[in-house]
PDB file of C-alpha atoms in Angstrom:
ATOM      1  CA  UNK A   8     -22.935  -2.605   0.324  1.00 58.00           C
ATOM      2  CA  UNK A   9     -23.590   0.437  -1.769  1.00 66.00           C
ATOM      3  CA  UNK A  10     -23.130   2.830   1.125  1.00 90.00           C
ATOM      4  CA  UNK A  11     -19.852   1.296   2.386  1.00 94.00           C
ATOM      5  CA  UNK A  12     -18.355   1.581  -1.091  1.00 94.00           C
ATOM      6  CA  UNK A  13     -19.854   5.002  -1.652  1.00 95.00           C
ATOM      7  CA  UNK A  14     -18.482   6.371   1.619  1.00 95.00           C
ATOM      8  CA  UNK A  15     -15.041   4.932   0.916  1.00 97.00           C
ATOM      9  CA  UNK A  16     -15.050   6.370  -2.623  1.00 96.00           C
ATOM     10  CA  UNK A  17     -15.898   9.856  -1.380  1.00 96.00           C
ATOM     11  CA  UNK A  18     -13.226   9.777   1.328  1.00 96.00           C
ATOM     12  CA  UNK A  19     -10.581   8.453  -1.066  1.00 98.00           C
ATOM     13  CA  UNK A  20     -11.301  11.052  -3.719  1.00 97.00           C
ATOM     14  CA  UNK A  21     -10.551  13.808  -1.183  1.00 97.00           C
ATOM     15  CA  UNK A  22      -7.059  12.321  -0.822  1.00 97.00           C
ATOM     16  CA  UNK A  23      -6.348  11.784  -4.521  1.00 98.00           C
ATOM     17  CA  UNK A  24      -2.912  13.257  -5.342  1.00 97.00           C
ATOM     18  CA  UNK A  25      -3.235  12.622  -9.101  1.00 96.00           C
ATOM     19  CA  UNK A  26       0.146  13.213 -10.739  1.00 95.00           C
ATOM     20  CA  UNK A  27       1.300  15.777  -8.167  1.00 96.00           C
ATOM     21  CA  UNK A  28       4.470  13.809  -7.300  1.00 96.00           C
ATOM     22  CA  UNK A  29       5.008  12.155 -10.694  1.00 95.00           C
ATOM     23  CA  UNK A  30       7.693  14.590 -11.777  1.00 93.00           C
ATOM     24  CA  UNK A  31      10.092  13.869  -8.933  1.00 94.00           C
ATOM     25  CA  UNK A  32      13.395  12.600 -10.387  1.00 93.00           C
ATOM     26  CA  UNK A  33      13.294   9.092  -8.912  1.00 94.00           C
ATOM     27  CA  UNK A  34      12.754   5.751 -10.662  1.00 96.00           C
ATOM     28  CA  UNK A  35       9.038   4.909 -10.555  1.00 97.00           C
ATOM     29  CA  UNK A  36       7.066   1.952  -9.231  1.00 98.00           C
ATOM     30  CA  UNK A  37       3.391   1.433  -8.398  1.00 98.00           C
ATOM     31  CA  UNK A  38       1.312  -0.900  -6.278  1.00 98.00           C
ATOM     32  CA  UNK A  39      -2.409  -1.660  -6.472  1.00 98.00           C
ATOM     33  CA  UNK A  40      -4.356  -1.589  -3.202  1.00 98.00           C
ATOM     34  CA  UNK A  41      -7.326  -3.810  -4.160  1.00 98.00           C
ATOM     35  CA  UNK A  42     -10.379  -3.199  -1.957  1.00 98.00           C
ATOM     36  CA  UNK A  43     -13.473  -5.377  -1.855  1.00 97.00           C
ATOM     37  CA  UNK A  44     -16.622  -5.611   0.235  1.00 96.00           C
ATOM     38  CA  UNK A  45     -17.069  -8.936   2.026  1.00 94.00           C
ATOM     39  CA  UNK A  46     -19.790  -9.636   4.588  1.00 92.00           C
ATOM     40  CA  UNK A  47     -20.555  -5.935   4.786  1.00 93.00           C
ATOM     41  CA  UNK A  48     -16.966  -4.925   5.530  1.00 96.00           C
ATOM     42  CA  UNK A  49     -14.071  -3.554   3.517  1.00 97.00           C
ATOM     43  CA  UNK A  50     -11.271  -6.028   2.851  1.00 98.00           C
ATOM     44  CA  UNK A  51      -7.890  -5.707   1.228  1.00 98.00           C
ATOM     45  CA  UNK A  52      -6.186  -8.229  -1.057  1.00 98.00           C
ATOM     46  CA  UNK A  53      -2.474  -8.883  -0.451  1.00 98.00           C
ATOM     47  CA  UNK A  54       0.112 -11.212  -1.941  1.00 97.00           C
ATOM     48  CA  UNK A  55       3.117 -13.113  -0.644  1.00 95.00           C
ATOM     49  CA  UNK A  56       6.242 -12.821  -2.754  1.00 87.00           C
ATOM     50  CA  UNK A  57       7.650 -16.029  -4.200  1.00 86.00           C
ATOM     51  CA  UNK A  58      10.639 -17.542  -2.367  1.00 73.00           C
ATOM     52  CA  UNK A  59      12.541 -17.611  -5.702  1.00 81.00           C
ATOM     53  CA  UNK A  60      12.650 -13.825  -5.949  1.00 71.00           C
ATOM     54  CA  UNK A  61      15.961 -12.089  -5.273  1.00 76.00           C
ATOM     55  CA  UNK A  62      14.399  -9.162  -3.482  1.00 77.00           C
ATOM     56  CA  UNK A  63      12.321  -9.640  -0.298  1.00 72.00           C
ATOM     57  CA  UNK A  64      11.365 -13.305  -0.912  1.00 73.00           C
ATOM     58  CA  UNK A  65       8.400 -14.515   1.159  1.00 81.00           C
ATOM     59  CA  UNK A  66       7.327 -11.012   2.174  1.00 92.00           C
ATOM     60  CA  UNK A  67       3.758  -9.770   2.091  1.00 96.00           C
ATOM     61  CA  UNK A  68       3.111  -6.989  -0.402  1.00 96.00           C
ATOM     62  CA  UNK A  69       0.550  -5.505  -2.759  1.00 98.00           C
ATOM     63  CA  UNK A  70       0.519  -6.453  -6.446  1.00 97.00           C
ATOM     64  CA  UNK A  71       2.883  -4.045  -8.176  1.00 96.00           C
ATOM     65  CA  UNK A  72       6.321  -3.322  -9.507  1.00 95.00           C
ATOM     66  CA  UNK A  73       8.516  -1.027 -11.545  1.00 96.00           C
ATOM     67  CA  UNK A  74       7.190   1.257 -14.216  1.00 97.00           C
ATOM     68  CA  UNK A  75       7.877   0.225 -17.825  1.00 96.00           C
ATOM     69  CA  UNK A  76       8.117   2.300 -21.002  1.00 95.00           C
ATOM     70  CA  UNK A  77       4.694   1.057 -22.190  1.00 96.00           C
ATOM     71  CA  UNK A  78       2.908   2.428 -19.087  1.00 96.00           C
ATOM     72  CA  UNK A  79       1.082   5.732 -19.543  1.00 96.00           C
ATOM     73  CA  UNK A  80       1.159   6.531 -15.833  1.00 97.00           C
ATOM     74  CA  UNK A  81       1.268   5.011 -12.329  1.00 97.00           C
ATOM     75  CA  UNK A  82      -2.233   3.606 -12.706  1.00 98.00           C
ATOM     76  CA  UNK A  83      -1.203   1.702 -15.838  1.00 98.00           C
ATOM     77  CA  UNK A  84       1.813   0.261 -14.022  1.00 98.00           C
ATOM     78  CA  UNK A  85      -0.264  -0.953 -11.065  1.00 98.00           C
ATOM     79  CA  UNK A  86      -2.921  -2.548 -13.299  1.00 98.00           C
ATOM     80  CA  UNK A  87      -0.379  -4.227 -15.584  1.00 98.00           C
ATOM     81  CA  UNK A  88       1.516  -5.677 -12.629  1.00 97.00           C
ATOM     82  CA  UNK A  89      -1.674  -6.914 -10.933  1.00 98.00           C
ATOM     83  CA  UNK A  90      -2.626  -8.715 -14.141  1.00 98.00           C
ATOM     84  CA  UNK A  91       0.861 -10.296 -14.420  1.00 97.00           C
ATOM     85  CA  UNK A  92       1.029 -11.326 -10.762  1.00 96.00           C
ATOM     86  CA  UNK A  93      -2.480 -12.484  -9.839  1.00 97.00           C
ATOM     87  CA  UNK A  94      -4.452 -12.570 -13.119  1.00 97.00           C
ATOM     88  CA  UNK A  95      -6.580  -9.532 -12.260  1.00 97.00           C
ATOM     89  CA  UNK A  96      -7.922  -8.073 -15.514  1.00 97.00           C
ATOM     90  CA  UNK A  97      -7.548  -4.248 -15.656  1.00 97.00           C
ATOM     91  CA  UNK A  98     -11.175  -3.790 -16.703  1.00 97.00           C
ATOM     92  CA  UNK A  99     -12.253  -5.579 -13.499  1.00 97.00           C
ATOM     93  CA  UNK A 100     -10.745  -2.806 -11.360  1.00 98.00           C
ATOM     94  CA  UNK A 101     -12.636   0.369 -10.548  1.00 98.00           C
ATOM     95  CA  UNK A 102      -9.711   2.746 -10.006  1.00 98.00           C
ATOM     96  CA  UNK A 103     -10.527   5.401  -7.397  1.00 98.00           C
ATOM     97  CA  UNK A 104      -7.375   7.391  -6.714  1.00 98.00           C
ATOM     98  CA  UNK A 105      -3.631   7.653  -6.211  1.00 98.00           C
ATOM     99  CA  UNK A 106      -2.467   8.311  -2.656  1.00 98.00           C
ATOM    100  CA  UNK A 107       0.689  10.005  -1.346  1.00 98.00           C
ATOM    101  CA  UNK A 108       3.653   7.916  -2.544  1.00 98.00           C
ATOM    102  CA  UNK A 109       6.382   6.262  -0.499  1.00 96.00           C
ATOM    103  CA  UNK A 110      10.047   5.575  -1.173  1.00 93.00           C
ATOM    104  CA  UNK A 111      11.244   1.971  -1.017  1.00 90.00           C
ATOM    105  CA  UNK A 112      14.656   0.681   0.023  1.00 85.00           C
ATOM    106  CA  UNK A 113      15.845   0.814  -3.587  1.00 88.00           C
ATOM    107  CA  UNK A 114      14.855   4.514  -3.649  1.00 90.00           C
ATOM    108  CA  UNK A 115      11.972   4.011  -6.055  1.00 94.00           C
ATOM    109  CA  UNK A 116       9.073   6.430  -5.849  1.00 96.00           C
ATOM    110  CA  UNK A 117       6.219   3.999  -5.120  1.00 97.00           C
ATOM    111  CA  UNK A 118       2.693   5.229  -5.872  1.00 98.00           C
ATOM    112  CA  UNK A 119      -0.242   3.432  -4.226  1.00 98.00           C
ATOM    113  CA  UNK A 120      -3.220   3.162  -6.586  1.00 98.00           C
ATOM    114  CA  UNK A 121      -6.526   2.313  -4.878  1.00 98.00           C
ATOM    115  CA  UNK A 122      -9.240   0.397  -6.702  1.00 98.00           C
ATOM    116  CA  UNK A 123     -12.323  -1.691  -5.978  1.00 98.00           C
ATOM    117  CA  UNK A 124     -12.539  -5.268  -7.197  1.00 98.00           C
ATOM    118  CA  UNK A 125     -15.385  -7.796  -6.955  1.00 97.00           C
ATOM    119  CA  UNK A 126     -15.396 -10.018  -3.876  1.00 95.00           C
ATOM    120  CA  UNK A 127     -15.837 -12.976  -6.237  1.00 95.00           C
ATOM    121  CA  UNK A 128     -12.387 -12.410  -7.786  1.00 97.00           C
ATOM    122  CA  UNK A 129     -10.373 -15.645  -7.884  1.00 96.00           C
ATOM    123  CA  UNK A 130      -6.658 -14.923  -7.999  1.00 96.00           C
ATOM    124  CA  UNK A 131      -4.444 -16.957 -10.334  1.00 96.00           C
ATOM    125  CA  UNK A 132      -1.010 -16.365  -8.786  1.00 95.00           C
ATOM    126  CA  UNK A 133       1.963 -16.352 -11.151  1.00 94.00           C
ATOM    127  CA  UNK A 134       4.237 -18.820  -9.280  1.00 91.00           C
ATOM    128  CA  UNK A 135       7.405 -17.029 -10.426  1.00 92.00           C
ATOM    129  CA  UNK A 136       6.340 -13.934  -8.520  1.00 92.00           C
ATOM    130  CA  UNK A 137       3.625 -14.843  -6.012  1.00 94.00           C
ATOM    131  CA  UNK A 138       3.410 -17.804  -3.634  1.00 93.00           C
ATOM    132  CA  UNK A 139       0.129 -16.884  -1.930  1.00 93.00           C
ATOM    133  CA  UNK A 140      -2.805 -14.465  -2.087  1.00 95.00           C
ATOM    134  CA  UNK A 141      -5.023 -13.613   0.886  1.00 96.00           C
ATOM    135  CA  UNK A 142      -7.723 -11.135   1.885  1.00 96.00           C
ATOM    136  CA  UNK A 143      -7.977  -9.403   5.255  1.00 97.00           C
ATOM    137  CA  UNK A 144     -10.259  -6.806   6.871  1.00 97.00           C
ATOM    138  CA  UNK A 145      -9.073  -3.248   6.276  1.00 98.00           C
ATOM    139  CA  UNK A 146     -10.084  -2.401   9.835  1.00 97.00           C
ATOM    140  CA  UNK A 147      -7.218  -4.567  11.119  1.00 98.00           C
ATOM    141  CA  UNK A 148      -4.905  -1.693  10.137  1.00 98.00           C
ATOM    142  CA  UNK A 149      -6.487   0.631  12.705  1.00 97.00           C
ATOM    143  CA  UNK A 150      -7.564  -1.989  15.289  1.00 97.00           C
ATOM    144  CA  UNK A 151      -5.034  -4.827  15.102  1.00 97.00           C
ATOM    145  CA  UNK A 152      -5.014  -7.837  17.424  1.00 96.00           C
ATOM    146  CA  UNK A 153      -1.280  -8.368  17.044  1.00 96.00           C
ATOM    147  CA  UNK A 154       0.881  -5.304  16.471  1.00 97.00           C
ATOM    148  CA  UNK A 155       4.387  -4.089  17.216  1.00 96.00           C
ATOM    149  CA  UNK A 156       6.802  -1.468  15.930  1.00 94.00           C
ATOM    150  CA  UNK A 157      10.196  -2.270  14.478  1.00 90.00           C
ATOM    151  CA  UNK A 158      13.042   0.243  14.492  1.00 88.00           C
ATOM    152  CA  UNK A 159      14.771   0.774  11.174  1.00 83.00           C
ATOM    153  CA  UNK A 160      17.170   3.151   9.493  1.00 76.00           C
ATOM    154  CA  UNK A 161      15.864   5.036   6.478  1.00 69.00           C
ATOM    155  CA  UNK A 162      17.973   5.056   3.316  1.00 63.00           C
ATOM    156  CA  UNK A 163      19.034   8.588   4.242  1.00 64.00           C
ATOM    157  CA  UNK A 164      20.376   7.312   7.541  1.00 70.00           C
ATOM    158  CA  UNK A 165      17.911   8.514  10.142  1.00 69.00           C
ATOM    159  CA  UNK A 166      16.431   6.160  12.680  1.00 75.00           C
ATOM    160  CA  UNK A 167      12.707   5.673  12.488  1.00 79.00           C
ATOM    161  CA  UNK A 168      10.189   2.912  13.223  1.00 86.00           C
ATOM    162  CA  UNK A 169       7.791   0.924  11.129  1.00 92.00           C
ATOM    163  CA  UNK A 170       4.467  -0.769  11.727  1.00 96.00           C
ATOM    164  CA  UNK A 171       4.435  -4.552  11.915  1.00 96.00           C
ATOM    165  CA  UNK A 172       1.138  -6.497  11.956  1.00 97.00           C
ATOM    166  CA  UNK A 173       0.693 -10.229  12.432  1.00 97.00           C
ATOM    167  CA  UNK A 174      -2.566 -11.440  10.925  1.00 97.00           C
ATOM    168  CA  UNK A 175      -3.921 -14.944  11.571  1.00 96.00           C
ATOM    169  CA  UNK A 176      -5.776 -16.031   8.464  1.00 93.00           C
ATOM    170  CA  UNK A 177      -8.217 -18.789   9.377  1.00 90.00           C
ATOM    171  CA  UNK A 178      -9.032 -19.530   5.739  1.00 85.00           C
ATOM    172  CA  UNK A 179      -5.393 -20.475   4.999  1.00 85.00           C
ATOM    173  CA  UNK A 180      -4.607 -21.532   8.595  1.00 92.00           C
ATOM    174  CA  UNK A 181      -1.516 -19.338   8.351  1.00 93.00           C
ATOM    175  CA  UNK A 182      -0.131 -16.227   9.940  1.00 95.00           C
ATOM    176  CA  UNK A 183       1.047 -13.377   7.767  1.00 96.00           C
ATOM    177  CA  UNK A 184       3.422 -10.596   8.780  1.00 96.00           C
ATOM    178  CA  UNK A 185       2.715  -7.239   7.160  1.00 97.00           C
ATOM    179  CA  UNK A 186       5.334  -4.553   7.668  1.00 95.00           C
ATOM    180  CA  UNK A 187       7.461  -1.928   5.916  1.00 93.00           C
ATOM    181  CA  UNK A 188       6.014   0.095   3.051  1.00 95.00           C
ATOM    182  CA  UNK A 189       3.105  -2.344   2.626  1.00 97.00           C
ATOM    183  CA  UNK A 190       1.977  -1.753   6.216  1.00 97.00           C
ATOM    184  CA  UNK A 191       2.589   1.990   5.816  1.00 97.00           C
ATOM    185  CA  UNK A 192       0.227   2.145   2.796  1.00 98.00           C
ATOM    186  CA  UNK A 193      -2.399  -0.102   4.427  1.00 98.00           C
ATOM    187  CA  UNK A 194      -2.459   2.023   7.599  1.00 98.00           C
ATOM    188  CA  UNK A 195      -2.806   5.239   5.614  1.00 98.00           C
ATOM    189  CA  UNK A 196      -5.614   3.726   3.521  1.00 98.00           C
ATOM    190  CA  UNK A 197      -7.474   2.684   6.692  1.00 98.00           C
ATOM    191  CA  UNK A 198      -6.973   6.122   8.294  1.00 97.00           C
ATOM    192  CA  UNK A 199      -8.335   7.819   5.164  1.00 97.00           C
ATOM    193  CA  UNK A 200     -11.401   5.600   4.852  1.00 97.00           C
ATOM    194  CA  UNK A 201     -12.385   5.174   8.505  1.00 96.00           C
ATOM    195  CA  UNK A 202     -11.328   8.618   9.713  1.00 94.00           C
ATOM    196  CA  UNK A 203     -10.785   7.349  13.245  1.00 91.00           C
ATOM    197  CA  UNK A 204      -7.844   7.116  15.605  1.00 95.00           C
ATOM    198  CA  UNK A 205      -5.935   3.852  15.479  1.00 97.00           C
ATOM    199  CA  UNK A 206      -5.129   1.899  18.644  1.00 96.00           C
ATOM    200  CA  UNK A 207      -1.398   2.594  18.113  1.00 96.00           C
ATOM    201  CA  UNK A 208       0.774   5.644  17.461  1.00 93.00           C
ATOM    202  CA  UNK A 209       1.092   7.081  13.949  1.00 94.00           C
ATOM    203  CA  UNK A 210       3.295   9.934  12.789  1.00 90.00           C
ATOM    204  CA  UNK A 211       0.471  11.932  11.211  1.00 94.00           C
ATOM    205  CA  UNK A 212      -1.514  14.857  12.505  1.00 95.00           C
ATOM    206  CA  UNK A 213      -4.848  13.052  12.331  1.00 95.00           C
ATOM    207  CA  UNK A 214      -6.795  16.314  12.257  1.00 95.00           C
ATOM    208  CA  UNK A 215      -4.873  17.377   9.135  1.00 96.00           C
ATOM    209  CA  UNK A 216      -4.224  14.041   7.503  1.00 96.00           C
ATOM    210  CA  UNK A 217      -3.849  15.331   3.936  1.00 96.00           C
ATOM    211  CA  UNK A 218      -1.296  18.052   4.683  1.00 96.00           C
ATOM    212  CA  UNK A 219       0.625  16.039   7.285  1.00 96.00           C
ATOM    213  CA  UNK A 220       0.968  12.985   5.007  1.00 96.00           C
ATOM    214  CA  UNK A 221       2.291  15.170   2.179  1.00 97.00           C
ATOM    215  CA  UNK A 222       4.647  16.959   4.558  1.00 95.00           C
ATOM    216  CA  UNK A 223       5.996  13.628   5.905  1.00 93.00           C
ATOM    217  CA  UNK A 224       6.616  12.455   2.373  1.00 95.00           C
ATOM    218  CA  UNK A 225       8.374  15.655   1.301  1.00 94.00           C
ATOM    219  CA  UNK A 226      10.595  15.475   4.415  1.00 90.00           C
ATOM    220  CA  UNK A 227      11.545  11.909   3.500  1.00 89.00           C
ATOM    221  CA  UNK A 228      12.229  12.936  -0.085  1.00 91.00           C
ATOM    222  CA  UNK A 229      14.289  15.963   1.033  1.00 90.00           C
ATOM    223  CA  UNK A 230      16.414  13.806   3.355  1.00 85.00           C
ATOM    224  CA  UNK A 231      17.102  11.409   0.477  1.00 82.00           C
ATOM    225  CA  UNK A 232      17.997  14.304  -1.802  1.00 72.00           C
ATOM    226  CA  UNK A 233      20.383  15.757   0.803  1.00 74.00           C
ATOM    227  CA  UNK A 234      22.114  12.427   1.121  1.00 68.00           C
ATOM    228  CA  UNK A 235      22.482  12.120  -2.669  1.00 62.00           C
ATOM    229  CA  UNK A 236      24.076  15.569  -2.752  1.00 63.00           C
ATOM    230  CA  UNK A 237      26.494  14.728   0.069  1.00 64.00           C
ATOM    231  CA  UNK A 238      27.530  11.538  -1.768  1.00 62.00           C
ATOM    232  CA  UNK A 239      28.512  13.433  -4.899  1.00 53.00           C
TER     233      UNK A 239
END
């Protein structure tokens, strides 16, 4: 157990971006990527958004949300949201790092915060926000059983594709579909920790994962910025 966690910690710390992207002039949001060790393997906790929510009801995501004035930084936002959504106490999270952010469809700068939680954690979903909580092996995001790509148009108008995973959860006897930014973060997390080639195509240079992930992000940000300028 020790060594799995230790190895993951060391790998993740190499990829910590700290507040490198915090100054970009976009509205901020954060998500918590909660890792745990179960049966000798790394697992990831995910939530399903409540059907009552206006935005993306019923979709799988990580605990998280928009930054508020009381939050010191992205880590604070992620921990506060995880407490509100699934009852995870901030002191029960061993925060490891912040990874390269993404940009969601509302053009928020979304920072993924990675932390370890105990495998004994019992989620208490807030029904207004979360309809379900489940845990799946992190390795699924490099060696999936059920995977496809979906084409989509970025907010800046260029055509791209996104990962889409279907995961059959035997504990809940349900299938979950993980795609979009959630899948993007989960894949990157798995690439960082396992350091091996996935069974599907990714748009990173896997030999230079740090620089290529930052370059991809800055290209996305630049294309958004160009579009904002052209709309003025």
